[in-house]
mmCIF file of N, CA and C in Angstrom:
data_model
loop_
_atom_site.group_PDB
_atom_site.id
_atom_site.type_symbol
_atom_site.label_atom_id
_atom_site.label_comp_id
_atom_site.label_asym_id
_atom_site.label_seq_id
_atom_site.Cartn_x
_atom_site.Cartn_y
_atom_site.Cartn_z
ATOM 1 N N MET A 1158 4.813 -53.678 -2.951
ATOM 2 C CA MET A 1158 5.552 -52.624 -2.386
ATOM 3 C C MET A 1158 6.945 -53.106 -2.011
ATOM 4 N N THR A 1159 7.975 -52.222 -2.243
ATOM 5 C CA THR A 1159 9.364 -52.530 -1.985
ATOM 6 C C THR A 1159 9.827 -51.645 -0.904
ATOM 7 N N LEU A 1160 10.643 -52.161 0.038
ATOM 8 C CA LEU A 1160 11.129 -51.311 1.134
ATOM 9 C C LEU A 1160 12.665 -51.228 0.882
ATOM 10 N N SER A 1161 13.207 -50.056 1.278
ATOM 11 C CA SER A 1161 14.660 -49.893 1.223
ATOM 12 C C SER A 1161 15.076 -49.076 2.443
ATOM 13 N N THR A 1162 16.351 -49.150 2.686
ATOM 14 C CA THR A 1162 16.842 -48.438 3.925
ATOM 15 C C THR A 1162 17.797 -47.276 3.528
ATOM 16 N N LEU A 1163 17.748 -46.147 4.184
ATOM 17 C CA LEU A 1163 18.578 -45.023 3.937
ATOM 18 C C LEU A 1163 19.872 -45.302 4.749
ATOM 19 N N SER A 1164 20.989 -45.212 3.978
ATOM 20 C CA SER A 1164 22.307 -45.496 4.598
ATOM 21 C C SER A 1164 22.750 -44.169 5.376
ATOM 22 N N GLN A 1165 23.914 -44.286 6.085
ATOM 23 C CA GLN A 1165 24.413 -43.163 6.741
ATOM 24 C C GLN A 1165 24.934 -42.064 5.854
ATOM 25 N N LYS A 1166 25.176 -42.506 4.539
ATOM 26 C CA LYS A 1166 25.563 -41.471 3.525
ATOM 27 C C LYS A 1166 24.426 -41.028 2.695
ATOM 28 N N ASN A 1167 23.259 -41.146 3.232
ATOM 29 C CA ASN A 1167 21.990 -40.760 2.542
ATOM 30 C C ASN A 1167 21.733 -41.526 1.224
ATOM 31 N N GLN A 1168 22.126 -42.779 1.154
ATOM 32 C CA GLN A 1168 21.984 -43.495 -0.084
ATOM 33 C C GLN A 1168 21.014 -44.607 0.105
ATOM 34 N N THR A 1169 20.281 -45.006 -0.964
ATOM 35 C CA THR A 1169 19.362 -46.137 -0.827
ATOM 36 C C THR A 1169 19.536 -46.938 -2.179
ATOM 37 N N THR A 1170 18.908 -48.088 -2.215
ATOM 38 C CA THR A 1170 19.023 -48.980 -3.411
ATOM 39 C C THR A 1170 17.722 -49.094 -4.033
ATOM 40 N N LEU A 1171 17.695 -49.010 -5.372
ATOM 41 C CA LEU A 1171 16.397 -49.230 -6.115
ATOM 42 C C LEU A 1171 16.257 -50.666 -6.368
ATOM 43 N N SER A 1172 15.041 -51.205 -6.317
ATOM 44 C CA SER A 1172 14.834 -52.653 -6.657
ATOM 45 C C SER A 1172 15.185 -52.896 -8.091
ATOM 46 N N ALA A 1173 15.580 -54.104 -8.361
ATOM 47 C CA ALA A 1173 15.875 -54.580 -9.747
ATOM 48 C C ALA A 1173 14.680 -54.416 -10.643
ATOM 49 N N ALA A 1174 13.484 -54.625 -10.128
ATOM 50 C CA ALA A 1174 12.226 -54.462 -10.889
ATOM 51 C C ALA A 1174 12.057 -53.076 -11.339
ATOM 52 N N PHE A 1175 12.326 -52.066 -10.544
ATOM 53 C CA PHE A 1175 12.174 -50.637 -10.990
ATOM 54 C C PHE A 1175 13.226 -50.341 -12.032
ATOM 55 N N VAL A 1176 14.472 -50.827 -11.820
ATOM 56 C CA VAL A 1176 15.563 -50.492 -12.724
ATOM 57 C C VAL A 1176 15.210 -50.991 -14.142
ATOM 58 N N ARG A 1177 14.788 -52.277 -14.174
ATOM 59 C CA ARG A 1177 14.322 -52.916 -15.456
ATOM 60 C C ARG A 1177 13.127 -52.247 -16.062
ATOM 61 N N GLN A 1178 12.126 -51.877 -15.240
ATOM 62 C CA GLN A 1178 10.958 -51.269 -15.760
ATOM 63 C C GLN A 1178 11.172 -49.931 -16.383
ATOM 64 N N LEU A 1179 12.120 -49.176 -15.840
ATOM 65 C CA LEU A 1179 12.413 -47.883 -16.323
ATOM 66 C C LEU A 1179 13.704 -47.772 -17.141
ATOM 67 N N ALA A 1180 14.248 -48.982 -17.471
ATOM 68 C CA ALA A 1180 15.525 -48.954 -18.272
ATOM 69 C C ALA A 1180 16.591 -48.114 -17.754
ATOM 70 N N LEU A 1181 16.736 -48.167 -16.470
ATOM 71 C CA LEU A 1181 17.794 -47.315 -15.756
ATOM 72 C C LEU A 1181 19.151 -48.092 -15.918
ATOM 73 N N HIS A 1182 20.191 -47.251 -15.765
ATOM 74 C CA HIS A 1182 21.584 -47.876 -15.831
ATOM 75 C C HIS A 1182 22.463 -47.015 -14.931
ATOM 76 N N PRO A 1183 23.610 -47.657 -14.502
ATOM 77 C CA PRO A 1183 24.601 -46.854 -13.693
ATOM 78 C C PRO A 1183 25.049 -45.610 -14.298
ATOM 79 N N GLY A 1184 25.085 -44.523 -13.564
ATOM 80 C CA GLY A 1184 25.519 -43.247 -14.121
ATOM 81 C C GLY A 1184 24.399 -42.361 -14.614
ATOM 82 N N MET A 1185 23.200 -42.909 -14.732
ATOM 83 C CA MET A 1185 22.039 -42.171 -15.268
ATOM 84 C C MET A 1185 21.563 -41.161 -14.226
ATOM 85 N N ARG A 1186 21.226 -40.005 -14.691
ATOM 86 C CA ARG A 1186 20.848 -38.898 -13.764
ATOM 87 C C ARG A 1186 19.391 -39.067 -13.473
ATOM 88 N N LEU A 1187 18.953 -38.684 -12.218
ATOM 89 C CA LEU A 1187 17.644 -38.754 -11.795
ATOM 90 C C LEU A 1187 17.229 -37.431 -11.121
ATOM 91 N N LYS A 1188 16.114 -36.887 -11.568
ATOM 92 C CA LYS A 1188 15.637 -35.653 -10.995
ATOM 93 C C LYS A 1188 14.820 -35.979 -9.696
ATOM 94 N N GLN A 1189 15.211 -35.250 -8.641
ATOM 95 C CA GLN A 1189 14.584 -35.527 -7.393
ATOM 96 C C GLN A 1189 13.605 -34.324 -7.053
ATOM 97 N N SER A 1190 12.450 -34.678 -6.556
ATOM 98 C CA SER A 1190 11.474 -33.678 -6.168
ATOM 99 C C SER A 1190 10.544 -34.286 -5.073
ATOM 100 N N VAL A 1191 9.769 -33.462 -4.276
ATOM 101 C CA VAL A 1191 8.912 -33.824 -3.284
ATOM 102 C C VAL A 1191 7.499 -33.335 -3.626
ATOM 103 N N GLU A 1192 6.560 -34.221 -3.762
ATOM 104 C CA GLU A 1192 5.180 -33.827 -3.987
ATOM 105 C C GLU A 1192 4.270 -34.372 -2.951
ATOM 106 N N LYS A 1193 3.550 -33.592 -2.265
ATOM 107 C CA LYS A 1193 2.580 -34.064 -1.208
ATOM 108 C C LYS A 1193 3.243 -35.059 -0.292
ATOM 109 N N GLY A 1194 4.493 -34.772 0.200
ATOM 110 C CA GLY A 1194 5.131 -35.506 1.119
ATOM 111 C C GLY A 1194 5.749 -36.818 0.615
ATOM 112 N N LYS A 1195 5.753 -37.009 -0.705
ATOM 113 C CA LYS A 1195 6.425 -38.137 -1.342
ATOM 114 C C LYS A 1195 7.620 -37.792 -2.189
ATOM 115 N N ILE A 1196 8.626 -38.671 -2.134
ATOM 116 C CA ILE A 1196 9.794 -38.401 -2.885
ATOM 117 C C ILE A 1196 9.559 -38.885 -4.340
ATOM 118 N N ILE A 1197 9.867 -38.077 -5.266
ATOM 119 C CA ILE A 1197 9.680 -38.387 -6.697
ATOM 120 C C ILE A 1197 11.051 -38.477 -7.375
ATOM 121 N N LEU A 1198 11.389 -39.560 -8.063
ATOM 122 C CA LEU A 1198 12.578 -39.681 -8.821
ATOM 123 C C LEU A 1198 12.231 -39.901 -10.282
ATOM 124 N N GLU A 1199 12.766 -39.019 -11.138
ATOM 125 C CA GLU A 1199 12.453 -39.158 -12.570
ATOM 126 C C GLU A 1199 13.749 -39.206 -13.366
ATOM 127 N N PRO A 1200 13.850 -40.164 -14.262
ATOM 128 C CA PRO A 1200 14.981 -40.302 -15.175
ATOM 129 C C PRO A 1200 15.108 -39.058 -15.966
ATOM 130 N N VAL A 1201 16.292 -38.539 -16.094
ATOM 131 C CA VAL A 1201 16.611 -37.357 -16.986
ATOM 132 C C VAL A 1201 17.174 -37.841 -18.273
ATOM 133 N N PRO A 1202 16.514 -37.534 -19.386
ATOM 134 C CA PRO A 1202 17.058 -38.001 -20.682
ATOM 135 C C PRO A 1202 18.482 -37.507 -20.919
ATOM 136 N N ASN A 1203 19.371 -38.400 -21.429
ATOM 137 C CA ASN A 1203 20.687 -38.036 -21.740
ATOM 138 C C ASN A 1203 20.796 -37.238 -23.035
ATOM 139 N N VAL A 1204 21.283 -36.031 -23.033
ATOM 140 C CA VAL A 1204 21.368 -35.260 -24.274
ATOM 141 C C VAL A 1204 22.224 -35.883 -25.358
ATOM 142 N N SER A 1205 23.263 -36.490 -24.900
ATOM 143 C CA SER A 1205 24.228 -37.082 -25.867
ATOM 144 C C SER A 1205 23.489 -38.208 -26.716
ATOM 145 N N THR A 1206 22.574 -38.843 -26.133
ATOM 146 C CA THR A 1206 21.895 -39.936 -26.977
ATOM 147 C C THR A 1206 21.131 -39.302 -28.188
ATOM 148 N N ALA A 1207 20.740 -38.042 -27.996
ATOM 149 C CA ALA A 1207 20.019 -37.406 -29.110
ATOM 150 C C ALA A 1207 20.923 -37.230 -30.328
ATOM 151 N N PHE A 1208 22.163 -37.100 -30.077
ATOM 152 C CA PHE A 1208 23.127 -36.885 -31.239
ATOM 153 C C PHE A 1208 23.194 -38.062 -32.120
ATOM 154 N N GLY A 1209 22.891 -39.296 -31.605
ATOM 155 C CA GLY A 1209 22.886 -40.439 -32.469
ATOM 156 C C GLY A 1209 21.727 -40.380 -33.505
ATOM 157 N N ALA A 1210 20.683 -39.629 -33.197
ATOM 158 C CA ALA A 1210 19.613 -39.457 -34.240
ATOM 159 C C ALA A 1210 19.944 -38.630 -35.383
ATOM 160 N N LEU A 1211 21.006 -37.880 -35.275
ATOM 161 C CA LEU A 1211 21.396 -36.963 -36.389
ATOM 162 C C LEU A 1211 22.539 -37.622 -37.177
ATOM 163 N N LYS A 1212 22.295 -37.690 -38.462
ATOM 164 C CA LYS A 1212 23.341 -38.337 -39.371
ATOM 165 C C LYS A 1212 24.267 -37.226 -39.764
ATOM 166 N N PRO A 1213 25.624 -37.549 -39.668
ATOM 167 C CA PRO A 1213 26.552 -36.488 -40.202
ATOM 168 C C PRO A 1213 26.508 -36.296 -41.695
ATOM 169 N N LYS A 1214 26.752 -35.051 -42.147
ATOM 170 C CA LYS A 1214 26.642 -34.773 -43.491
ATOM 171 C C LYS A 1214 27.860 -35.267 -44.297
ATOM 172 N N ARG A 1215 28.981 -35.482 -43.559
ATOM 173 C CA ARG A 1215 30.121 -35.937 -44.299
ATOM 174 C C ARG A 1215 30.666 -37.196 -43.519
ATOM 175 N N LYS A 1216 31.434 -37.995 -44.285
ATOM 176 C CA LYS A 1216 32.046 -39.174 -43.721
ATOM 177 C C LYS A 1216 33.288 -38.785 -42.953
ATOM 178 N N PHE A 1217 33.420 -39.290 -41.684
ATOM 179 C CA PHE A 1217 34.727 -38.991 -40.985
ATOM 180 C C PHE A 1217 35.735 -39.948 -41.409
ATOM 181 N N VAL A 1218 36.936 -39.411 -41.602
ATOM 182 C CA VAL A 1218 38.088 -40.262 -42.042
ATOM 183 C C VAL A 1218 39.234 -40.076 -41.058
ATOM 184 N N SER A 1219 40.205 -41.001 -41.139
ATOM 185 C CA SER A 1219 41.304 -40.833 -40.316
ATOM 186 C C SER A 1219 42.186 -39.736 -40.667
ATOM 187 N N ILE A 1220 43.148 -39.333 -39.785
ATOM 188 C CA ILE A 1220 44.024 -38.246 -40.082
ATOM 189 C C ILE A 1220 44.961 -38.562 -41.297
ATOM 190 N N GLU A 1221 45.281 -39.897 -41.408
ATOM 191 C CA GLU A 1221 46.152 -40.280 -42.535
ATOM 192 C C GLU A 1221 45.401 -40.031 -43.872
ATOM 193 N N GLU A 1222 44.075 -40.420 -43.867
ATOM 194 C CA GLU A 1222 43.261 -40.229 -45.125
ATOM 195 C C GLU A 1222 43.097 -38.754 -45.379
ATOM 196 N N GLU A 1223 42.892 -38.013 -44.446
ATOM 197 C CA GLU A 1223 42.729 -36.540 -44.538
ATOM 198 C C GLU A 1223 44.043 -35.904 -45.102
ATOM 199 N N THR A 1224 45.249 -36.313 -44.557
ATOM 200 C CA THR A 1224 46.406 -35.783 -45.088
ATOM 201 C C THR A 1224 46.740 -36.137 -46.504
ATOM 202 N N SER A 1225 46.460 -37.397 -46.823
ATOM 203 C CA SER A 1225 46.605 -37.888 -48.152
ATOM 204 C C SER A 1225 45.675 -37.180 -49.144
ATOM 205 N N GLY A 1226 44.514 -36.901 -48.773
ATOM 206 C CA GLY A 1226 43.583 -36.176 -49.601
ATOM 207 C C GLY A 1226 44.024 -34.745 -49.878
ATOM 208 N N MET A 1227 44.528 -34.080 -48.800
ATOM 209 C CA MET A 1227 45.108 -32.764 -48.955
ATOM 210 C C MET A 1227 46.321 -32.679 -49.819
ATOM 211 N N GLU A 1228 47.158 -33.737 -49.759
ATOM 212 C CA GLU A 1228 48.360 -33.709 -50.585
ATOM 213 C C GLU A 1228 47.985 -33.878 -52.040
ATOM 214 N N ARG A 1229 46.990 -34.737 -52.332
ATOM 215 C CA ARG A 1229 46.533 -34.968 -53.716
ATOM 216 C C ARG A 1229 45.942 -33.641 -54.205
ATOM 217 N N ALA A 1230 45.137 -32.993 -53.463
ATOM 218 C CA ALA A 1230 44.542 -31.653 -53.859
ATOM 219 C C ALA A 1230 45.516 -30.587 -54.172
ATOM 220 N N ILE A 1231 46.559 -30.534 -53.268
ATOM 221 C CA ILE A 1231 47.571 -29.564 -53.523
ATOM 222 C C ILE A 1231 48.329 -29.897 -54.826
ATOM 223 N N GLY A 1232 48.675 -31.208 -54.996
ATOM 224 C CA GLY A 1232 49.419 -31.688 -56.165
ATOM 225 C C GLY A 1232 48.659 -31.255 -57.472
ATOM 226 N N LYS A 1233 47.348 -31.456 -57.442
ATOM 227 C CA LYS A 1233 46.517 -31.087 -58.593
ATOM 228 C C LYS A 1233 46.511 -29.601 -58.875
ATOM 229 N N GLN A 1234 46.490 -28.801 -57.787
ATOM 230 C CA GLN A 1234 46.577 -27.305 -57.998
ATOM 231 C C GLN A 1234 47.924 -26.882 -58.559
ATOM 232 N N VAL A 1235 48.927 -27.470 -57.989
ATOM 233 C CA VAL A 1235 50.317 -27.132 -58.500
ATOM 234 C C VAL A 1235 50.492 -27.553 -59.958
ATOM 235 N N GLY A 1236 50.030 -28.768 -60.236
ATOM 236 C CA GLY A 1236 50.154 -29.306 -61.580
ATOM 237 C C GLY A 1236 49.312 -28.511 -62.594
ATOM 238 N N ALA A 1237 48.164 -27.969 -62.212
ATOM 239 C CA ALA A 1237 47.279 -27.194 -63.034
ATOM 240 C C ALA A 1237 47.977 -25.811 -63.374
ATOM 241 N N ARG A 1238 48.753 -25.312 -62.500
ATOM 242 C CA ARG A 1238 49.368 -23.984 -62.745
ATOM 243 C C ARG A 1238 50.530 -24.107 -63.638
ATOM 244 N N GLY A 1239 51.095 -25.298 -63.705
ATOM 245 C CA GLY A 1239 52.315 -25.492 -64.520
ATOM 246 C C GLY A 1239 53.494 -24.721 -63.922
ATOM 247 N N THR A 1240 54.558 -24.707 -64.572
ATOM 248 C CA THR A 1240 55.752 -24.028 -64.135
ATOM 249 C C THR A 1240 56.069 -22.864 -65.140
ATOM 250 N N SER A 1241 56.222 -21.740 -64.629
ATOM 251 C CA SER A 1241 56.568 -20.635 -65.462
ATOM 252 C C SER A 1241 57.859 -19.979 -64.960
ATOM 253 N N THR A 1242 58.905 -19.920 -65.761
ATOM 254 C CA THR A 1242 60.132 -19.355 -65.233
ATOM 255 C C THR A 1242 60.680 -18.354 -66.262
#
């Protein structure tokens, strides 16, 4: 059993063993509830981590590569039309 003290700002410290066991990290959100007179803290999954599981359909490129690609595509369209005067 681990003991902690509640500060004047209503803060307490979790033991290092709890932090390691639950893979907690600074900034992680914890859901707070009370059940049968006991305080329950539950880690809340970070939604942004789920985005890493999704692979993008296209490769992301720099703005310079995007601009160069657009210029080449426009050049091909203009060249394909030819010049009519």
